[in-house]
Amino acid sequence: MTMQKVVHPDEVYTERTTQSRAHMERARTVMPGGMTANIKHFAPYPITINRANGSKFYDVDGNEYIDYLMGYGALILGHAHPHVREAIVRQVEEDGTWLFGTPHDREVTMATRIQKHFPSMEQIRYANSGTEANLLAIRLAKAYTKKYKVAKFEGHYHGAIDSLLLSIHPSESAAGDQEDPQAVPDSGGMAPNASDDTLILPFNDIKSCTRILEQHKDDLAAVIIEPMEGGIIAPKQRFLQQLRKVTKKLGILLIFDEVKTAFRTSMDGVQGVYDVTPDLTTIGKVVGGGFPFGVVGGKAAIMEQSSPLSGTDIFAGEGGQSSQKALFHSGTYNGHPLILAAGIATLDVLEQEYDALVARTDNFREELTHLFQKHDIPMKTVGSGAMFSVLLTERQEINHYRDLQTCDHDSRKKLDKALFEAGVYTKPGNRYSLSVVHDNEALTKTLEAYDRVIPEVLR
């Protein structure tokens, strides 16, 4: 009997992506590792894309993929949506430029549109990324409370900020006790004292959170949290409400980082789903329409600290006439007219099509679950709205980062690599972000690809 040779997904991958490999070899001569963002890397080398439209994109070898990465969730309307494209062209034609460097009306228009869905954001400031938004939120919290420590949760990412780039992917040996996690740096180049002013909290454990917060209440300016961990792991029943109650009682500000979840988990974010009002909120990704964008909003009394009218502005030429300094926040590209035009156009479409998108996503998740059951492979999908992840696990519940570590990540990555040949793309191991242009044809093709690939890779 002749044994059929089992081909490893990496072998097929390298055969189909020779031009991507050649690109990375050239890129490494001018960029460290051949790229400018570490998150884009995966072994043996990432696919190089040169064209995209709708739900699909195409690599330099001519391969076509249904794209489920969607700019790490930013492209909820898909690639080059005509309404966004028209808004960008119209902005340039009407304004005669794509940058003023002065106040303009779209800043107010966009703020009003955001407040419609996030009423907790009583006043708003723009930034150029989720990372920048979180930097400002932390500064606002410290200035308002006159306290200078911050608490974050294990497994939660808030951007490449030294004081927050801690315990995102800690090893089991370094993470410490589950009820009292340790601060573990996630990058080289961080000062030895980078974690001195940051406490680490366990997600979905209100008892331990309360104990830690009570111990440090006199030093803590804020608790910052991804209210849905990683955009996919839901808070336990009433966890967010209890956290809100504890922080308010202790005089600690509560910051919701909804960069991933705003306009994906729901149009009103996680705070809308769970009816919790944070003191400050940061958003980004979707609301930028695929451009670099971040927003900070919250209670007027907190946000007013950033007003140049609240004290001496170091760049306002006031010559130190007041002893009070305004909290400094600025940026050449804050409130960029072209980006705001794209963001407003994105909200135009979402307000009409979001419910249908979520219905398709929910149905797609159900069909995926049935496929894995058919092949007798343990799997569950976790997430909400138009974003979820596929986890290869027998666990009934996934409550936090440490539960995620028990999943079979290696097999998931092999599965994703095998799906490339079938024309289905997300970065290996990453979550799925659907868009309004992922139609039934694309979803059916994806399910058929899974049906073929699962027995080849996971047996």
Coordinates of N, CA, C and O in Angstrom, one line a residue, residues 111 114 121 123-128 133 136 140 281 283 293-298 303-309 313 326-331 334-335:
A111 N -17.0 65.1 16.0 CA -17.2 65.0 17.4 C -18.7 64.7 17.7 O -19.0 63.9 18.6
I114 N -19.6 61.1 16.8 CA -19.1 60.2 17.8 C -20.0 60.2 19.1 O -20.3 59.2 19.6
M121 N -18.6 60.5 26.1 CA -17.5 61.4 25.6 C -18.0 62.8 25.5 O -18.3 63.3 24.4
Q123 N -16.6 65.7 26.0 CA -15.7 66.5 25.1 C -14.7 65.6 24.5 O -14.4 64.5 25.1
I124 N -14.2 66.1 23.4 CA -13.3 65.2 22.6 C -12.1 65.9 22.1 O -12.1 67.1 21.8
R125 N -11.0 65.1 22.1 CA -9.7 65.5 21.4 C -9.3 64.4 20.5 O -9.5 63.3 20.7
Y126 N -8.7 64.9 19.4 CA -8.2 63.9 18.3 C -6.7 63.7 18.5 O -6.0 64.6 18.9
A127 N -6.3 62.5 18.1 CA -4.9 62.1 18.0 C -4.7 61.4 16.7 O -5.6 61.3 15.8
N128 N -3.5 60.7 16.6 CA -3.2 60.1 15.3 C -3.1 58.6 15.4 O -2.7 57.9 14.4
A133 N -3.8 58.2 21.7 CA -5.0 58.5 22.5 C -4.9 58.0 23.9 O -5.2 58.7 24.9
L136 N -2.6 60.3 26.0 CA -3.3 61.5 26.4 C -4.3 61.2 27.6 O -4.4 61.9 28.5
L140 N -4.2 63.0 31.2 CA -5.4 63.7 31.7 C -5.8 63.1 33.1 O -6.1 63.9 34.0
T281 N -12.7 57.6 27.5 CA -12.7 56.6 26.5 C -11.8 56.9 25.4 O -11.6 58.0 25.0
I283 N -10.8 55.7 21.4 CA -11.2 54.9 20.3 C -10.3 55.2 19.1 O -9.5 56.1 19.1
F293 N -5.6 57.3 13.1 CA -6.6 58.2 13.9 C -6.8 57.6 15.3 O -6.7 56.4 15.5
G294 N -7.0 58.5 16.2 CA -7.3 58.2 17.6 C -8.1 59.3 18.2 O -8.0 60.4 17.7
V295 N -9.0 58.9 19.1 CA -9.9 59.9 19.8 C -9.9 59.6 21.3 O -9.9 58.5 21.7
V296 N -9.8 60.7 22.1 CA -10.0 60.7 23.5 C -11.2 61.5 23.8 O -11.4 62.6 23.4
G297 N -12.1 60.9 24.7 CA -13.2 61.7 25.1 C -13.6 61.3 26.5 O -13.3 60.2 27.0
G298 N -14.4 62.2 27.2 CA -14.8 61.8 28.5 C -15.5 63.0 29.2 O -15.9 64.0 28.6
M303 N -11.6 66.6 30.6 CA -11.1 67.0 29.3 C -10.7 68.5 29.3 O -9.8 68.8 28.5
E304 N -11.4 69.3 30.0 CA -11.1 70.8 30.0 C -9.7 71.1 30.4 O -9.1 72.2 30.1
Q305 N -9.0 70.2 31.1 CA -7.6 70.4 31.4 C -6.7 70.6 30.2 O -5.6 71.2 30.3
S306 N -7.1 70.0 29.1 CA -6.3 70.2 27.9 C -6.6 71.4 27.1 O -5.9 71.7 26.1
S307 N -7.6 72.2 27.6 CA -7.9 73.5 26.9 C -6.8 74.5 27.1 O -6.3 74.7 28.2
P308 N -6.4 75.2 26.0 CA -5.5 76.3 26.1 C -6.0 77.5 26.9 O -5.2 78.4 27.3
L309 N -7.3 77.5 27.2 CA -7.9 78.5 28.0 C -7.8 78.3 29.5 O -8.2 79.1 30.3
D313 N -0.4 78.2 28.2 CA -0.1 77.3 27.1 C 1.4 77.5 26.7 O 1.7 78.7 26.3
A326 N -1.6 74.8 31.4 CA -2.6 73.8 30.8 C -1.9 72.5 30.5 O -0.7 72.5 30.3
L327 N -2.7 71.5 30.6 CA -2.1 70.2 30.2 C -1.8 70.2 28.8 O -2.6 70.6 27.9
F328 N -0.5 69.8 28.4 CA -0.1 70.0 27.0 C -0.6 68.8 26.2 O -0.3 67.6 26.5
H329 N -1.3 69.1 25.1 CA -1.6 68.1 24.1 C -1.6 68.8 22.8 O -2.3 69.8 22.6
S330 N -0.9 68.3 21.8 CA -0.9 68.9 20.5 C -0.5 67.8 19.4 O -0.2 66.7 19.8
G331 N -0.5 68.2 18.2 CA 0.0 67.3 17.1 C -0.4 68.0 15.8 O -1.5 68.4 15.6
N334 N -3.4 66.3 14.2 CA -4.7 66.1 14.9 C -5.9 66.7 14.2 O -5.8 67.9 13.8
G335 N -6.9 66.0 14.0 CA -8.1 66.5 13.3 C -7.9 66.7 11.8 O -8.4 67.6 11.2

